[in-house]
CSV table of C-alpha atoms in Angstrom, one decimal:
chain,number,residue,atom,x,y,z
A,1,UNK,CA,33.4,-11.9,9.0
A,2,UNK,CA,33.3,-8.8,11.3
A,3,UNK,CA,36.6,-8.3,13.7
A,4,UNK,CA,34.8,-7.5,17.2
A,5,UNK,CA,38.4,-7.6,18.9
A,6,UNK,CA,39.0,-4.1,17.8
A,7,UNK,CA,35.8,-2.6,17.4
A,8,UNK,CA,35.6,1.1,18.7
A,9,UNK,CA,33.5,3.4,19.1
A,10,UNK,CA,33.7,5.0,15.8
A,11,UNK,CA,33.4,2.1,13.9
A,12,UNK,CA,30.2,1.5,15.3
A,13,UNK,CA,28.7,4.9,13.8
A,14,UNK,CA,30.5,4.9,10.9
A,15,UNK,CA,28.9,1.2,10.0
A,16,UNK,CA,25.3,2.6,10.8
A,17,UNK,CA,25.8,5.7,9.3
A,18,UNK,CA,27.0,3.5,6.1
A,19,UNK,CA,24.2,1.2,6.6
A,20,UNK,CA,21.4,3.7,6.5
A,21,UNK,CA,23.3,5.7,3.3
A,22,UNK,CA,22.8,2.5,1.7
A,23,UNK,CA,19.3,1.7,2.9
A,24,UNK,CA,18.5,5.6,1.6
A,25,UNK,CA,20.3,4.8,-2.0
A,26,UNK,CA,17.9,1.8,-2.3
A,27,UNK,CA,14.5,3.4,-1.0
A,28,UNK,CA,15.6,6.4,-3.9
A,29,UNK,CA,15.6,3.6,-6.5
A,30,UNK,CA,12.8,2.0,-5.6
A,31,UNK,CA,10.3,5.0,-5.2
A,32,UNK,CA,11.5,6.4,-8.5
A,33,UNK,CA,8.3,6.8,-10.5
A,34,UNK,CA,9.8,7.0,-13.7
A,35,UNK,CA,10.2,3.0,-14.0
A,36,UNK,CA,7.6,0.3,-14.3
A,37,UNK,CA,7.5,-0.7,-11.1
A,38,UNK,CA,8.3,-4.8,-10.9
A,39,UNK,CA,9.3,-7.4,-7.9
A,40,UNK,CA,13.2,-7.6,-9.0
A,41,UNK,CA,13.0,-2.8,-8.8
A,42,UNK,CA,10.5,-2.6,-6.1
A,43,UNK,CA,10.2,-5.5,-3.3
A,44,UNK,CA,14.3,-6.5,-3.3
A,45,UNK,CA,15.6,-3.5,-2.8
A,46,UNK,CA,12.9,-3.5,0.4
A,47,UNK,CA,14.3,-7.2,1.4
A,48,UNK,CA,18.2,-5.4,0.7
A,49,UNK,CA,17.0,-2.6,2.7
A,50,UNK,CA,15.9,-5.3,5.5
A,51,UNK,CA,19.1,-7.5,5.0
A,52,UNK,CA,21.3,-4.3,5.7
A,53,UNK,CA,19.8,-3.1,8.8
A,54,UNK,CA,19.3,-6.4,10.3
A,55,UNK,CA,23.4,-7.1,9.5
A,56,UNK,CA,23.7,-3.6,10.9
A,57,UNK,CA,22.2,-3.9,14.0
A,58,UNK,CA,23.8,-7.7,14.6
A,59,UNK,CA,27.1,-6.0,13.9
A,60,UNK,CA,26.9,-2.4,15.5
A,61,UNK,CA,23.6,-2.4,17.6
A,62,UNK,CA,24.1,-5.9,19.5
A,63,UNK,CA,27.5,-4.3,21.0
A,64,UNK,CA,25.5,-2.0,23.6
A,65,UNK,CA,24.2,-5.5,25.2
A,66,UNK,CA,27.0,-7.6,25.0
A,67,UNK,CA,31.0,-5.6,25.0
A,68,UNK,CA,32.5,-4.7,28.3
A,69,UNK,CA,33.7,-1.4,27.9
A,70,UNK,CA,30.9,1.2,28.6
A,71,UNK,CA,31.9,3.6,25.7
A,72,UNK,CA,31.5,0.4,23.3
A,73,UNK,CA,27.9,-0.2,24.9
A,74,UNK,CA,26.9,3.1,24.5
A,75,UNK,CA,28.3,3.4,20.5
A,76,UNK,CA,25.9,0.1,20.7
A,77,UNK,CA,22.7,2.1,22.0
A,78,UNK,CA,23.2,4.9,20.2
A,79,UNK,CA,23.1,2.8,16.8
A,80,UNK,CA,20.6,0.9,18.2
A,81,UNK,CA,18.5,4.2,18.9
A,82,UNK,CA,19.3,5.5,14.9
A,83,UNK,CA,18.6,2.4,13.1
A,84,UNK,CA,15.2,2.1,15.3
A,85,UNK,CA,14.7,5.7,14.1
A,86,UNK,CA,15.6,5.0,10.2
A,87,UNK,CA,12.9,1.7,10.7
A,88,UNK,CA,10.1,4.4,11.8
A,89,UNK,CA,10.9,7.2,9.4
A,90,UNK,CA,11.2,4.3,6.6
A,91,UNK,CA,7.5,2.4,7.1
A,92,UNK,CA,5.8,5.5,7.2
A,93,UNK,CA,7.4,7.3,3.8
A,94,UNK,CA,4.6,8.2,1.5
A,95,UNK,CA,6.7,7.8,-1.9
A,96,UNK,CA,7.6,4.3,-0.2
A,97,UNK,CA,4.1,3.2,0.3
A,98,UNK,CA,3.2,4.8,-3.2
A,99,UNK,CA,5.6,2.6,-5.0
A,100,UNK,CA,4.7,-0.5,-3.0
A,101,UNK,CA,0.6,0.3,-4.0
A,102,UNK,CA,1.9,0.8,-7.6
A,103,UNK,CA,3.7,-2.4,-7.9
A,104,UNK,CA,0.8,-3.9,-6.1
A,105,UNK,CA,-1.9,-2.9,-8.9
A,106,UNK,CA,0.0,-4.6,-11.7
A,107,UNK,CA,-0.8,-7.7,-13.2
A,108,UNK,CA,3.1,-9.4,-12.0
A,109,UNK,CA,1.7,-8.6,-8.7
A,110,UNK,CA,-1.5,-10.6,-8.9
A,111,UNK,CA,0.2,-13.4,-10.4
A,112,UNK,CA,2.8,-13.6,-7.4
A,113,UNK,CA,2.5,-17.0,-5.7
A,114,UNK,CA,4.5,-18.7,-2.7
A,115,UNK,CA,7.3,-16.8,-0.8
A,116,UNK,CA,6.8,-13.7,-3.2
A,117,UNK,CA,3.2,-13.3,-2.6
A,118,UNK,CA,3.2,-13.7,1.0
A,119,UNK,CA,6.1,-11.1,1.1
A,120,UNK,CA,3.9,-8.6,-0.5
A,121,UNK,CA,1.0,-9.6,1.4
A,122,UNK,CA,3.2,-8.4,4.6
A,123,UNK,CA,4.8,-5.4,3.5
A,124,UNK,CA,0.8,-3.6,2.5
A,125,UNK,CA,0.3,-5.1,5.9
A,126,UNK,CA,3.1,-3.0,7.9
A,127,UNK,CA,2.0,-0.4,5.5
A,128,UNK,CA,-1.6,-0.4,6.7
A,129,UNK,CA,-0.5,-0.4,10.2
A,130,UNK,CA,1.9,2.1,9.3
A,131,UNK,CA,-1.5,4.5,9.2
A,132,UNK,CA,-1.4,4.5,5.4
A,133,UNK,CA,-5.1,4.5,5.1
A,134,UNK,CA,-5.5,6.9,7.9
A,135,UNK,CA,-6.1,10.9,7.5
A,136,UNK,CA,-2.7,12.7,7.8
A,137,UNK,CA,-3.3,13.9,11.4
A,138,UNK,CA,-3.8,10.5,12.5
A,139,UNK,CA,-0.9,9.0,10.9
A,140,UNK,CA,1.1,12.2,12.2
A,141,UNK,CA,0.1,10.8,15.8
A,142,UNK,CA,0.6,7.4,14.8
A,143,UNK,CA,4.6,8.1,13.9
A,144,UNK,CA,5.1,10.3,16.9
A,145,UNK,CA,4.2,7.5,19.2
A,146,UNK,CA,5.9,4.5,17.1
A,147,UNK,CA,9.0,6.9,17.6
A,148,UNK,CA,8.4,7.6,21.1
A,149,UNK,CA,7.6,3.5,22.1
A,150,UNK,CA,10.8,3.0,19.8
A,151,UNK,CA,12.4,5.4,22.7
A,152,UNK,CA,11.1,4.0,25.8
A,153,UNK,CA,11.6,0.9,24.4
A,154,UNK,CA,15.7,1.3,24.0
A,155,UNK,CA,15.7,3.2,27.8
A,156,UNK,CA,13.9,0.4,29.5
A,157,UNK,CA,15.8,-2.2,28.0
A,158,UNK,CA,19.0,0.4,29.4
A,159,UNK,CA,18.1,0.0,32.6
A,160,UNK,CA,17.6,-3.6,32.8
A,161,UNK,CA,21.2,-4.0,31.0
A,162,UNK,CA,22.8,-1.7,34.2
């Protein structure tokens, strides 16, 4: 269980930082084309990847809503602002959505049924509306607005919180 009696400000950015490095170990492993791709070397480590940031930002993030010291709220936004930015950079990561499409094509995939299917079905799904199919100038403007909504998105809900 996480102590929030003595959290700071540092160990706020040194649990994200931690959080992404791990995220980033897993994403290496599981676009590494040298591997057949399968579910247990391609969709976990995606499902890790989502367990990590979600812990991440319910540990670190949530502080810049809820602490009473200011410099703990802003260590919370600032996480909040770098884990939204990791989520963005992630989803639209051609080697990512190349080794999803791989794993995709094989006959494991097509046999999928249940919970595993439907998770598959929904990660091509943020893929697709991560402008996968789209030229690259398209999906270019595609990221640069995800990232800038992702922005106003973290101010607004700023300046309700004050």
């Amino acid at each position: 269980m996480f102590d929030y009696t003595s959290i700071t400000a540092e160990t706020i950015s040194v649990g994200v930082d931690s959080a992404i490095e791990k995220a980033e170990k897993l994403v290496e492993a599981l676009t590494d084309l040298s591997r057949e791709p399968t579910f247990a070397n391609t969709l976990l480590p995606l499902d890790d990847i989502g367990d990590l940031l979600g812990k991440a930002n319910a540990e670190f993030a949530f502080m810049g809503y809820v602490h009473p010291s200011e410099e703990i709220r802003n260590a919370g936004i600032a996480a909040r602002e770098k884990l939204e930015a990791f989520g963005i950079e992630l989803i639209f990561r051609d080697d990512l959505y190349s080794a999803v499409s791989r794993y995709a094509d094989t006959a494991e995939a097509a046999s999928l049924t249940g919970e595993r299917a439907r998770f598959l079905e929904f990660t091509l799904r943020d893929l697709r509306r991560a402008g996968h199919d789209l030229d690259p100038k398209a999906r270019a403007d595609l990221k640069a607005k995800s990232q800038r909504l992702a922005e106003l998105g973290i101010r607004f809900q700023h300046n309700i919180d004050t």
